[in-house]
Amino acid sequence: MASATTVEPTRRDFLFIATGAVAAVGAAAVVWPLINQMSPDASTLALASTEVDIGAIPEGQIITIKWRGKPVFISHRTEKEIKEAEDVNIATLPDPQTDAARVQKPQWLIVIGVCTHLGCIPLGHQGEYGGWFCPCHGSVYDTSGRIRKGPAPRNLAVPQYTFLTDTKVKIG
Amino acid sequence: MHGHSTFEPKNGVVKWLEARLPILSFMHGSFVAYPTPKNLNYWWTFGAILSFMLIAQIVTGVVLTMHYTPESTLAFGSVEKIMRDVNWGWMLRYAHSNGASMFFFAVYIHIFRGIYYGSYKAPREVLWILGVIIFLLMMATGFMGYVLPWGQMSFWGATVITNLFSAIPFVGDEITVWLWGGYSVDNPTLNRFFALHYLLPFIIVAVVGLHVWALHVCGQNNPDGVEIKDIAKDTVPFTPHATMKDSLGIVFFLLLYCWFIFYVPNYLGDADNYIPANPMKTPPHIVPEWYFLPFYAILRSIPDKLMGVIAMFAAIAVLAFLPWLDTSKVRSAKYRPIYKIFFWIFVVCAVGLGYLGAMPPEGGFVLASRILAVAYFAFFLIVLPLLGLFEKTKPVPASIADAVLAKHGSASSVAASAASAPQTKG
């Protein structure tokens, strides 16, 4: 009975594997819509940009606007705030980034107002660096929205934006 | 443990059904003739109390659904309508919201009881792990239920908890957006939470079924932690003994439950949740429901986001490994003098973490939560494995009957067996 085990695959083996493969692809094709339906829908994606008139924001003030259901901070920074943001030795930062890399025009800082820790909204002009302070778990951001202290891992995110005119900015 | 049924149908219809689906003899064998250890104390009534609470939550939840609207602009108003306009709506909602708290209160006692009496040890590991799964499902259900009224705490609690997933390396942000169905917690999030909040309790019912099945395969543990040796001497039938004891436990538990519903219905809630959700304003102090506080304190005690999230989930996951972390051969803390001390230290740590979770994350509170978080894990990862090797345990009774007689035995017939343990301390 030496020939009882054969190395040569039989036609049955082939059919078995082929059927299994088709079934697996079919199952994946059915599962994907069930998973993907939870992703943002077309109407949510359609709200992806917003235009803001920033002409009325006085120096030293931060306004909050809503973009994609989230707050976006637009800070009209003072000379002092800009200088503080630029004078930092970035090697000492948890998430090193120069101020210039975070702004298009130094007097305007535009960041998403969501703490990178667990999503609370930080409070403006608070905390020891004069930027933002998150009341939930104590993260401190500087005048460039960079994380300086506390549990948040990253700087406040900078959204995509373009200056349409000197006083009009399009976010998204 | 099955096969103790003395069920013999006389009625023709019952006989007819039995021959086709032996459900009545199954119920009789599981809840009437089922042998329960003689020495069970009132800590063992919490299984029945939890079953009662699960049913109470499902019943009140289903009727609340008839009046609630899961839509972000209408949800808050519909809950207020339940409170003001719907017949008995105030009572049903208070019963449901306080019911969640009572459910967790009972499950914590149930878990601590299991830890104290070593109920997780072989052969009850699967029974224990099923319990941990139920606990996780309860936490998910409780969390999603708290989001539904769409108040400030609902919204920001949902934001903070879903953001935990953003800590996952590389794909965290994508997963979070997928969970939200948008770029922040919003109407799609509320809708899916409502669907899942309705679904999960029935999944819990199914896992509870497995939990009870596993329990009935191994039989119940008991305060002395010795297995049943002689059914006639060591056990009493479930009905009437356990049925009555469980009923009495439920009645006393109901007194507490009703006190909350009718006297302090908002005591365990947060005033901020009576403010409609505002995605543009975070409340100054976000606190989860009390039953999540110990885990929340562990999350906050670690200054790194990912590690904090890992530690929080690990604090729950470590429970599942308890059967293998505890190396002692003796089950019950009754016969483990040093374990008993550590157990109570552990309880104090867990409750202490709960207190710290409600405090602002600053100064001494942070340091205290770090110390207690370390102590929490040390209990599982250091104390339990080592105690089994070094602890000198007390002699364990030979059987449940011996243990009962040693405690309550009169001087007459059982004197011989009780004599080995004379009344030293009374």
Coordinates of C-alpha atoms in Angstrom, one line a residue:
Chain A
M1 CA 0.0 0.0 0.0
A2 CA 2.9 2.4 -0.7
S3 CA 0.8 4.3 -3.2
A4 CA -1.9 5.2 -0.6
T5 CA -0.5 8.7 -0.2
T6 CA 0.1 10.5 -3.5
V7 CA 2.0 13.8 -3.8
E8 CA 0.1 14.6 -7.0
P9 CA -2.9 16.8 -6.2
T10 CA -6.2 15.3 -7.4
R11 CA -8.9 17.1 -9.3
R12 CA -10.9 16.9 -6.1
D13 CA -8.2 18.9 -4.2
F14 CA -8.3 21.5 -6.9
L15 CA -12.1 21.8 -6.8
F16 CA -12.0 22.0 -3.0
I17 CA -9.5 24.8 -2.9
A18 CA -11.2 26.7 -5.7
T19 CA -14.6 26.5 -4.1
G20 CA -13.2 27.6 -0.8
A21 CA -11.4 30.6 -2.4
V22 CA -14.6 31.7 -4.2
A23 CA -16.6 31.4 -0.9
A24 CA -14.0 33.4 0.9
V25 CA -14.1 36.2 -1.7
G26 CA -17.9 36.1 -1.6
A27 CA -17.9 36.4 2.2
A28 CA -15.5 39.3 2.1
A29 CA -17.6 41.0 -0.6
V30 CA -20.7 40.7 1.7
V31 CA -18.9 41.8 4.8
W32 CA -17.3 44.9 3.3
P33 CA -20.6 46.9 2.8
L34 CA -21.6 46.0 6.3
I35 CA -18.4 47.5 7.6
N36 CA -18.1 50.4 5.2
Q37 CA -21.6 51.7 5.8
M38 CA -20.4 53.1 9.1
S39 CA -17.9 55.4 7.4
P40 CA -18.9 59.1 6.8
D41 CA -21.7 59.2 4.2
A42 CA -21.9 61.4 1.1
S43 CA -23.7 64.3 2.9
T44 CA -21.1 64.4 5.6
L45 CA -18.3 64.4 3.1
A46 CA -20.0 67.2 1.2
L47 CA -19.7 69.6 4.1
A48 CA -16.0 69.4 3.8
S49 CA -15.1 73.1 3.4
T50 CA -16.2 76.4 4.9
E51 CA -15.4 80.1 4.2
V52 CA -14.7 82.6 7.0
D53 CA -14.4 86.4 7.1
I54 CA -11.5 87.1 9.4
G55 CA -11.4 90.9 8.8
A56 CA -13.4 91.7 12.0
I57 CA -11.1 89.7 14.4
P58 CA -9.0 92.2 16.4
E59 CA -5.5 91.4 17.3
G60 CA -5.1 89.2 20.3
Q61 CA -8.5 87.6 19.9
I62 CA -9.3 83.9 19.1
I63 CA -12.6 83.0 17.4
T64 CA -14.0 79.5 17.1
I65 CA -15.8 78.4 14.0
K66 CA -17.4 75.1 13.2
W67 CA -15.9 72.9 10.4
R68 CA -16.9 69.3 9.8
G69 CA -18.7 69.4 13.2
K70 CA -15.5 70.3 15.0
P71 CA -14.3 73.7 16.3
V72 CA -11.5 75.5 14.5
F73 CA -9.6 78.2 16.3
I74 CA -8.6 81.2 14.3
S75 CA -6.2 83.2 16.4
H76 CA -5.1 86.7 15.4
R77 CA -1.8 86.7 17.2
T78 CA -0.1 89.6 18.8
E79 CA 3.6 90.4 18.1
K80 CA 4.4 89.0 21.6
E81 CA 2.6 85.8 20.9
I82 CA 4.3 85.4 17.5
K83 CA 7.7 86.0 19.0
E84 CA 7.0 83.5 21.8
A85 CA 6.0 80.9 19.3
E86 CA 9.0 81.5 17.1
D87 CA 11.6 81.7 19.9
V88 CA 11.1 78.1 21.1
N89 CA 13.9 75.7 20.8
I90 CA 12.0 73.0 18.9
A91 CA 14.3 70.2 20.1
T92 CA 12.7 70.6 23.5
L93 CA 9.1 69.9 22.2
P94 CA 7.2 66.6 22.5
D95 CA 6.1 67.0 18.9
P96 CA 8.8 69.2 17.3
Q97 CA 7.6 71.6 14.7
T98 CA 8.6 75.2 13.9
D99 CA 6.0 77.9 14.1
A100 CA 6.7 78.7 10.4
A101 CA 5.6 75.2 9.5
R102 CA 2.3 75.8 11.2
V103 CA 1.2 79.1 9.8
Q104 CA 0.8 80.7 6.3
K105 CA 0.9 84.3 7.7
P106 CA 2.5 84.7 11.1
Q107 CA -0.4 86.8 12.6
W108 CA -3.0 84.1 11.7
L109 CA -2.8 80.8 13.5
I110 CA -5.5 78.4 12.3
V111 CA -5.8 75.1 14.1
I112 CA -8.4 72.4 14.8
G113 CA -9.7 73.1 18.3
V114 CA -9.7 69.4 19.4
C115 CA -7.2 68.3 22.0
T116 CA -5.1 65.5 20.5
H117 CA -5.5 63.6 23.7
L118 CA -9.1 62.6 23.9
G119 CA -10.9 65.2 21.9
C120 CA -12.0 67.9 24.4
I121 CA -12.0 71.5 23.3
P122 CA -9.1 73.4 24.9
L123 CA -9.7 76.8 26.4
G124 CA -8.0 79.8 24.7
H125 CA -5.5 82.2 26.4
Q126 CA -5.0 79.8 29.2
G127 CA -2.2 77.7 30.6
E128 CA 1.3 78.6 31.4
Y129 CA 2.4 79.1 27.7
G130 CA -0.4 81.6 27.0
G131 CA -1.9 79.3 24.3
W132 CA -4.5 76.8 25.2
F133 CA -5.3 74.6 28.2
C134 CA -7.4 71.5 28.0
P135 CA -9.6 71.2 31.1
C136 CA -10.3 67.5 30.7
H137 CA -6.9 66.0 31.3
G138 CA -4.6 69.0 31.7
S139 CA -2.8 69.3 28.3
V140 CA -1.1 72.7 27.8
Y141 CA -0.5 74.2 24.3
D142 CA 1.5 77.2 23.3
T143 CA 0.7 80.2 21.1
S144 CA 1.4 78.1 18.1
G145 CA -0.9 75.3 19.3
R146 CA 2.0 73.0 20.0
I147 CA 1.7 70.5 22.9
R148 CA 4.0 71.6 25.7
K149 CA 2.8 69.6 28.7
G150 CA 0.3 67.0 29.7
P151 CA -0.9 63.7 28.1
A152 CA -1.7 64.9 24.6
P153 CA 0.8 63.3 22.1
R154 CA 0.6 65.8 19.2
N155 CA 0.3 69.4 18.4
L156 CA -3.2 70.8 17.6
A157 CA -3.8 69.8 14.0
V158 CA -3.6 72.5 11.3
P159 CA -6.4 72.1 8.8
Q160 CA -6.0 72.6 5.0
Y161 CA -6.8 76.3 4.3
T162 CA -6.2 79.0 1.7
F163 CA -6.4 82.7 2.0
L164 CA -8.9 83.8 -0.7
T165 CA -8.3 87.4 0.1
D166 CA -6.5 89.2 2.9
T167 CA -9.7 88.9 5.0
K168 CA -11.3 85.8 3.7
V169 CA -10.0 82.3 4.4
K170 CA -11.4 79.0 3.1
I171 CA -11.0 76.0 5.4
G172 CA -11.0 72.6 4.0
Chain B
M1 CA -24.4 18.3 37.6
H2 CA -27.4 17.5 35.4
G3 CA -29.3 14.3 35.7
H4 CA -30.6 15.0 39.2
S5 CA -34.1 15.7 37.9
T6 CA -36.8 13.7 39.6
F7 CA -39.2 15.1 37.0
E8 CA -41.8 12.5 36.1
P9 CA -44.7 13.9 34.1
K10 CA -48.1 12.5 34.9
N11 CA -50.1 14.9 32.7
G12 CA -50.7 13.6 29.2
V13 CA -49.9 17.0 27.5
V14 CA -46.7 17.3 29.4
K15 CA -45.7 13.8 28.5
W16 CA -46.4 14.6 24.9
L17 CA -44.3 17.7 25.0
E18 CA -41.5 15.9 26.9
A19 CA -41.2 13.3 24.2
R20 CA -40.7 16.1 21.6
L21 CA -38.9 18.8 23.5
P22 CA -37.8 18.0 27.1
I23 CA -37.7 21.6 28.1
L24 CA -39.8 21.1 31.3
S25 CA -37.5 18.4 32.7
F26 CA -34.5 20.6 31.7
M27 CA -35.9 23.5 33.6
H28 CA -36.8 21.2 36.5
G29 CA -33.3 19.8 36.6
S30 CA -31.7 23.3 36.4
F31 CA -33.8 25.3 38.7
V32 CA -35.8 23.0 41.0
A33 CA -33.9 19.7 41.7
Y34 CA -30.5 21.2 40.9
P35 CA -28.3 20.5 43.9
T36 CA -26.8 23.7 45.5
P37 CA -24.1 23.6 48.2
K38 CA -25.5 23.7 51.7
N39 CA -23.1 26.4 52.9
L40 CA -23.9 29.2 50.4
N41 CA -24.2 32.6 52.0
Y42 CA -26.0 35.7 50.8
W43 CA -23.1 36.8 48.6
W44 CA -24.3 33.9 46.4
T45 CA -27.6 35.6 45.8
F46 CA -26.1 38.2 43.5
G47 CA -26.3 35.9 40.5
A48 CA -30.1 35.9 40.8
I49 CA -30.0 39.6 41.6
L50 CA -28.1 40.2 38.3
S51 CA -30.5 38.1 36.3
F52 CA -33.3 40.2 37.8
M53 CA -31.6 43.4 36.9
L54 CA -30.9 42.3 33.3
I55 CA -34.6 41.5 32.8
A56 CA -35.6 44.8 34.5
Q57 CA -33.2 46.8 32.2
I58 CA -34.5 45.1 29.1
V59 CA -38.2 45.6 30.0
T60 CA -37.8 49.3 31.0
G61 CA -35.5 49.8 28.0
V62 CA -37.9 48.4 25.5
V63 CA -40.7 50.6 26.7
L64 CA -38.5 53.7 26.8
T65 CA -37.7 53.0 23.1
M66 CA -41.3 53.5 22.3
H67 CA -41.0 57.1 23.2
Y68 CA -37.3 58.0 22.5
T69 CA -36.1 59.5 19.3
P70 CA -32.5 58.7 18.3
E71 CA -31.8 61.8 16.3
S72 CA -29.3 64.4 17.4
T73 CA -31.7 67.4 17.2
L74 CA -34.7 65.5 18.8
A75 CA -33.1 63.1 21.3
F76 CA -32.7 65.5 24.2
G77 CA -36.3 66.8 23.8
S78 CA -37.7 63.3 23.6
V79 CA -36.1 62.3 26.9
E80 CA -37.6 65.4 28.5
K81 CA -40.9 64.5 27.0
I82 CA -40.6 61.1 28.6
M83 CA -39.9 62.8 31.9
R84 CA -42.9 65.2 31.7
D85 CA -45.5 63.9 29.3
V86 CA -45.4 60.2 28.9
N87 CA -47.5 58.3 31.4
W88 CA -45.1 56.9 34.1
G89 CA -42.3 58.0 31.8
W90 CA -40.4 59.6 34.7
M91 CA -40.5 56.4 36.7
L92 CA -39.5 54.2 33.8
R93 CA -36.6 56.4 32.9
Y94 CA -35.4 56.7 36.5
A95 CA -35.8 52.9 36.9
H96 CA -33.7 52.4 33.7
S97 CA -30.9 54.9 34.5
N98 CA -30.6 53.9 38.1
G99 CA -31.0 50.3 37.1
A100 CA -27.8 50.6 35.2
S101 CA -26.1 51.7 38.3
M102 CA -27.6 49.0 40.4
F103 CA -26.7 46.4 37.7
F104 CA -23.0 47.5 38.0
F105 CA -23.2 47.7 41.8
A106 CA -24.4 44.1 41.8
V107 CA -21.9 42.9 39.3
Y108 CA -19.0 44.4 41.2
I109 CA -20.1 42.6 44.3
H110 CA -20.5 39.4 42.3
I111 CA -16.9 39.8 40.9
F112 CA -15.4 40.6 44.3
R113 CA -17.2 37.6 45.7
G114 CA -15.7 35.4 43.0
I115 CA -12.2 36.8 43.8
Y116 CA -12.6 36.3 47.5
Y117 CA -13.8 32.7 47.3
G118 CA -11.6 31.7 44.4
S119 CA -14.5 30.9 42.2
Y120 CA -12.4 31.3 39.1
K121 CA -10.2 28.3 39.8
A122 CA -10.3 25.0 37.9
P123 CA -12.6 23.7 36.7
R124 CA -14.5 27.1 36.5
E125 CA -12.1 29.1 34.3
V126 CA -14.5 29.2 31.3
L127 CA -17.3 30.2 33.6
W128 CA -15.2 33.0 34.9
I129 CA -14.0 34.2 31.4
L130 CA -17.6 34.2 30.3
G131 CA -18.3 36.5 33.2
V132 CA -15.5 38.9 32.2
I133 CA -17.1 39.0 28.7
I134 CA -20.4 39.8 30.2
F135 CA -18.8 42.6 32.2
L136 CA -17.2 44.0 29.0
L137 CA -20.5 43.9 27.2
M138 CA -22.2 45.6 30.1
M139 CA -19.6 48.4 30.0
A140 CA -20.2 48.9 26.3
T141 CA -24.0 48.8 26.8
G142 CA -23.9 51.2 29.7
F143 CA -21.6 53.6 27.9
M144 CA -23.8 53.7 24.8
G145 CA -26.9 54.1 26.9
Y146 CA -25.5 57.1 28.6
V147 CA -24.9 58.8 25.3
L148 CA -28.6 58.5 24.2
P149 CA -30.1 61.4 26.2
W150 CA -27.6 63.6 24.2
G151 CA -26.8 65.9 27.1
Q152 CA -23.4 67.6 27.6
M153 CA -22.0 64.6 29.5
S154 CA -23.4 62.2 26.9
F155 CA -21.7 64.0 24.1
W156 CA -18.4 64.7 25.7
G157 CA -18.3 61.2 27.3
A158 CA -18.8 59.8 23.9
T159 CA -16.1 62.0 22.5
V160 CA -13.5 61.1 25.1
I161 CA -14.3 57.4 25.0
T162 CA -14.3 57.1 21.2
N163 CA -11.1 59.1 21.1
L164 CA -9.5 56.3 23.1
F165 CA -9.4 54.4 19.8
S166 CA -7.4 57.2 18.1
A167 CA -4.5 56.0 20.3
I168 CA -4.1 52.9 18.2
P169 CA -0.9 53.4 16.1
F170 CA -1.2 54.2 12.4
V171 CA -4.9 53.4 11.9
G172 CA -6.3 55.1 15.0
D173 CA -7.7 58.2 13.3
E174 CA -9.3 56.2 10.6
I175 CA -10.9 53.9 13.1
T176 CA -12.3 56.8 15.1
V177 CA -13.8 58.4 12.0
W178 CA -15.3 55.1 11.1
L179 CA -16.8 54.7 14.6
W180 CA -18.2 58.2 14.4
G181 CA -19.5 58.0 10.9
G182 CA -18.2 61.6 10.5
Y183 CA -15.4 63.8 11.7
S184 CA -16.8 64.2 15.2
V185 CA -19.5 62.6 17.4
D186 CA -22.7 63.5 15.7
N187 CA -26.1 62.2 14.5
P188 CA -24.6 59.1 12.8
T189 CA -22.8 58.2 16.0
L190 CA -26.0 58.6 18.0
N191 CA -28.0 56.4 15.6
R192 CA -25.5 53.5 15.7
F193 CA -25.1 53.8 19.5
F194 CA -28.9 53.5 19.8
A195 CA -29.0 50.4 17.5
L196 CA -26.1 48.8 19.5
H197 CA -27.6 49.8 22.8
Y198 CA -30.7 47.9 21.8
L199 CA -28.8 44.9 20.5
L200 CA -26.2 44.3 23.2
P201 CA -28.5 43.4 26.1
F202 CA -29.7 40.5 24.0
I203 CA -26.1 39.4 23.4
I204 CA -25.7 39.6 27.1
V205 CA -28.7 37.4 27.6
A206 CA -27.0 34.8 25.3
V207 CA -23.7 35.0 27.1
V208 CA -25.5 34.8 30.5
G209 CA -27.0 31.6 29.1
L210 CA -23.6 30.2 28.5
H211 CA -22.4 31.5 31.9
V212 CA -25.3 29.6 33.6
W213 CA -24.7 26.5 31.4
A214 CA -21.0 26.5 32.4
L215 CA -22.0 27.0 36.0
H216 CA -24.3 24.0 35.9
V217 CA -21.6 21.8 34.3
C218 CA -19.1 22.5 37.1
G219 CA -21.5 23.2 39.9
Q220 CA -21.4 26.2 42.2
N221 CA -18.3 27.1 44.2
N222 CA -19.1 27.8 47.8
P223 CA -17.7 29.7 50.8
D224 CA -15.4 26.8 51.8
G225 CA -14.2 26.2 48.3
V226 CA -14.4 22.4 48.5
E227 CA -16.2 20.4 45.8
I228 CA -19.5 18.6 46.4
K229 CA -18.6 15.0 47.4
D230 CA -21.9 13.6 48.5
I231 CA -25.0 15.1 47.0
A232 CA -27.2 13.9 49.8
K233 CA -25.0 15.3 52.6
D234 CA -23.4 18.4 50.9
T235 CA -26.3 19.9 49.0
V236 CA -29.9 21.0 49.1
P237 CA -32.3 21.2 46.1
F238 CA -32.3 24.6 44.4
T239 CA -36.1 24.9 45.0
P240 CA -37.1 25.8 47.6
H241 CA -33.8 26.6 49.3
A242 CA -31.9 28.7 46.8
T243 CA -35.1 30.1 45.2
M244 CA -36.2 31.5 48.6
K245 CA -32.8 32.8 49.6
D246 CA -32.4 34.5 46.2
S247 CA -35.8 35.9 46.4
L248 CA -35.1 37.4 49.8
G249 CA -31.8 38.8 48.4
I250 CA -33.7 40.4 45.5
V251 CA -36.2 41.9 47.8
F252 CA -33.5 43.7 49.9
F253 CA -31.8 44.7 46.7
L254 CA -35.1 46.1 45.4
L255 CA -35.4 48.3 48.6
L256 CA -32.1 49.9 47.7
Y257 CA -33.0 50.2 44.0
C258 CA -36.4 51.8 44.9
W259 CA -34.8 54.2 47.3
F260 CA -32.7 55.5 44.4
I261 CA -35.6 55.6 42.0
F262 CA -38.0 57.4 44.3
Y263 CA -35.8 59.4 46.6
V264 CA -32.5 60.3 45.0
P265 CA -33.0 59.5 41.3
N266 CA -30.4 62.0 40.1
Y267 CA -27.8 61.3 42.8
L268 CA -25.7 59.1 40.6
G269 CA -26.1 61.2 37.5
D270 CA -24.4 64.4 36.5
A271 CA -26.2 67.7 36.4
D272 CA -24.4 68.7 33.2
N273 CA -26.4 66.0 31.4
Y274 CA -29.5 68.2 31.7
I275 CA -27.8 70.6 29.4
P276 CA -28.3 69.7 25.7
A277 CA -25.2 68.5 23.9
N278 CA -23.0 71.4 22.6
P279 CA -20.2 70.3 20.2
M280 CA -18.5 73.7 20.6
K281 CA -18.2 73.7 24.4
T282 CA -16.5 71.1 26.6
P283 CA -17.8 71.0 30.2
P284 CA -15.1 72.1 32.6
H285 CA -14.9 68.7 34.3
I286 CA -15.7 65.6 32.4
V287 CA -16.6 62.6 34.6
P288 CA -17.9 59.3 33.4
E289 CA -20.6 57.4 35.2
W290 CA -19.4 56.2 38.6
Y291 CA -19.1 52.6 37.5
F292 CA -16.3 53.5 35.1
L293 CA -14.3 55.7 37.5
P294 CA -11.7 53.2 38.7
F295 CA -10.7 52.5 35.1
Y296 CA -10.9 56.1 34.1
A297 CA -8.5 56.9 37.0
I298 CA -6.0 54.3 35.7
L299 CA -6.3 55.9 32.2
R300 CA -5.5 59.3 33.6
S301 CA -2.8 58.2 35.9
I302 CA -0.4 57.5 33.0
P303 CA 0.9 60.6 31.2
D304 CA 1.2 58.9 27.8
K305 CA -1.9 58.6 25.7
L306 CA -1.4 55.1 24.2
M307 CA 0.0 53.7 27.4
G308 CA -2.9 55.1 29.3
V309 CA -5.4 53.5 27.0
I310 CA -3.5 50.2 27.1
A311 CA -3.4 50.3 30.9
M312 CA -7.1 50.9 31.1
F313 CA -8.0 48.0 28.9
A314 CA -5.4 45.8 30.6
A315 CA -7.0 46.5 34.0
I316 CA -10.1 44.7 32.7
A317 CA -8.3 42.1 30.6
V318 CA -6.2 41.0 33.5
L319 CA -9.3 39.6 35.2
A320 CA -9.6 37.0 32.4
F321 CA -6.2 35.7 33.3
L322 CA -7.0 35.4 37.0
P323 CA -7.4 31.6 37.0
W324 CA -3.8 31.2 35.9
L325 CA -2.3 34.1 37.9
D326 CA -3.5 32.8 41.2
T327 CA -1.3 29.8 41.8
S328 CA -2.7 28.7 45.2
K329 CA -4.4 25.3 45.4
V330 CA -6.8 26.5 48.1
R331 CA -9.8 28.3 46.7
S332 CA -11.5 30.2 49.5
A333 CA -10.0 33.2 51.3
K334 CA -11.5 31.7 54.4
Y335 CA -8.5 29.3 54.5
R336 CA -5.9 31.8 53.1
P337 CA -5.1 34.3 55.9
I338 CA -2.6 36.4 53.9
Y339 CA -4.6 36.4 50.7
K340 CA -7.6 37.6 52.8
I341 CA -5.5 40.7 53.8
F342 CA -4.4 41.4 50.3
F343 CA -7.9 40.9 49.0
W344 CA -9.2 43.7 51.3
I345 CA -6.3 45.9 50.3
F346 CA -7.2 45.3 46.7
V347 CA -10.8 46.3 47.4
V348 CA -9.6 49.5 49.1
C349 CA -7.4 50.2 46.0
A350 CA -10.3 49.6 43.6
V351 CA -12.7 51.9 45.5
G352 CA -9.9 54.4 46.0
L353 CA -9.3 54.5 42.3
G354 CA -13.0 55.1 41.8
Y355 CA -12.8 58.1 44.1
L356 CA -9.7 59.5 42.3
G357 CA -11.4 59.0 38.9
A358 CA -14.0 61.6 40.0
M359 CA -11.4 64.1 41.2
P360 CA -9.7 66.7 38.9
P361 CA -6.4 65.4 37.3
E362 CA -4.0 67.6 39.2
G363 CA -1.5 67.6 42.1
G364 CA -1.8 64.9 44.7
F365 CA -4.7 63.2 43.0
V366 CA -2.5 62.2 40.1
L367 CA 0.2 60.8 42.3
A368 CA -2.4 58.9 44.4
S369 CA -3.9 57.4 41.3
R370 CA -0.5 56.3 40.1
I371 CA 0.2 54.6 43.4
L372 CA -3.2 52.9 43.4
A373 CA -2.9 51.9 39.7
V374 CA 0.4 50.2 40.4
A375 CA -1.1 48.5 43.5
Y376 CA -4.1 47.3 41.4
F377 CA -1.8 45.6 38.9
A378 CA 0.6 44.3 41.6
F379 CA -2.3 42.4 43.2
F380 CA -2.8 40.4 40.0
L381 CA 0.7 40.2 38.6
I382 CA 2.9 39.9 41.7
V383 CA 0.8 39.1 44.8
L384 CA -1.4 36.3 43.4
P385 CA 1.4 34.3 41.7
L386 CA 3.7 34.6 44.7
L387 CA 1.2 34.0 47.4
G388 CA 0.4 30.5 46.1
L389 CA 4.0 29.6 46.6
F390 CA 4.7 31.1 50.0
E391 CA 1.4 31.3 51.8
K392 CA 0.7 28.9 54.6
T393 CA -2.9 28.0 54.3
K394 CA -5.3 26.8 57.0
P395 CA -6.6 23.2 56.8
V396 CA -9.5 22.9 54.4
P397 CA -12.5 20.9 55.5
A398 CA -12.9 17.5 53.9
S399 CA -16.4 18.2 52.7
I400 CA -19.1 20.8 52.7
A401 CA -21.0 18.8 55.2
D402 CA -18.0 18.9 57.6
A403 CA -17.6 22.6 57.2
V404 CA -21.3 23.2 57.9
L405 CA -21.2 20.9 60.9
A406 CA -18.0 22.4 62.3
K407 CA -19.7 25.8 62.3
H408 CA -23.2 24.9 63.4
G409 CA -22.8 21.4 64.8
S410 CA -24.2 20.6 68.2
A411 CA -22.2 18.7 70.7
S412 CA -24.0 15.5 69.9
S413 CA -23.4 13.3 66.9
V414 CA -21.0 15.5 65.0
A415 CA -18.7 16.2 68.0
A416 CA -16.1 13.9 66.6
S417 CA -15.6 15.7 63.4
A418 CA -15.9 19.1 65.0
A419 CA -13.5 18.2 67.8
S420 CA -10.5 18.8 65.5
A421 CA -11.5 22.5 65.4
P422 CA -12.4 23.4 69.0
Q423 CA -13.8 26.8 69.6
T424 CA -10.7 28.9 69.9
K425 CA -12.0 32.3 69.1
G426 CA -15.8 31.7 69.2

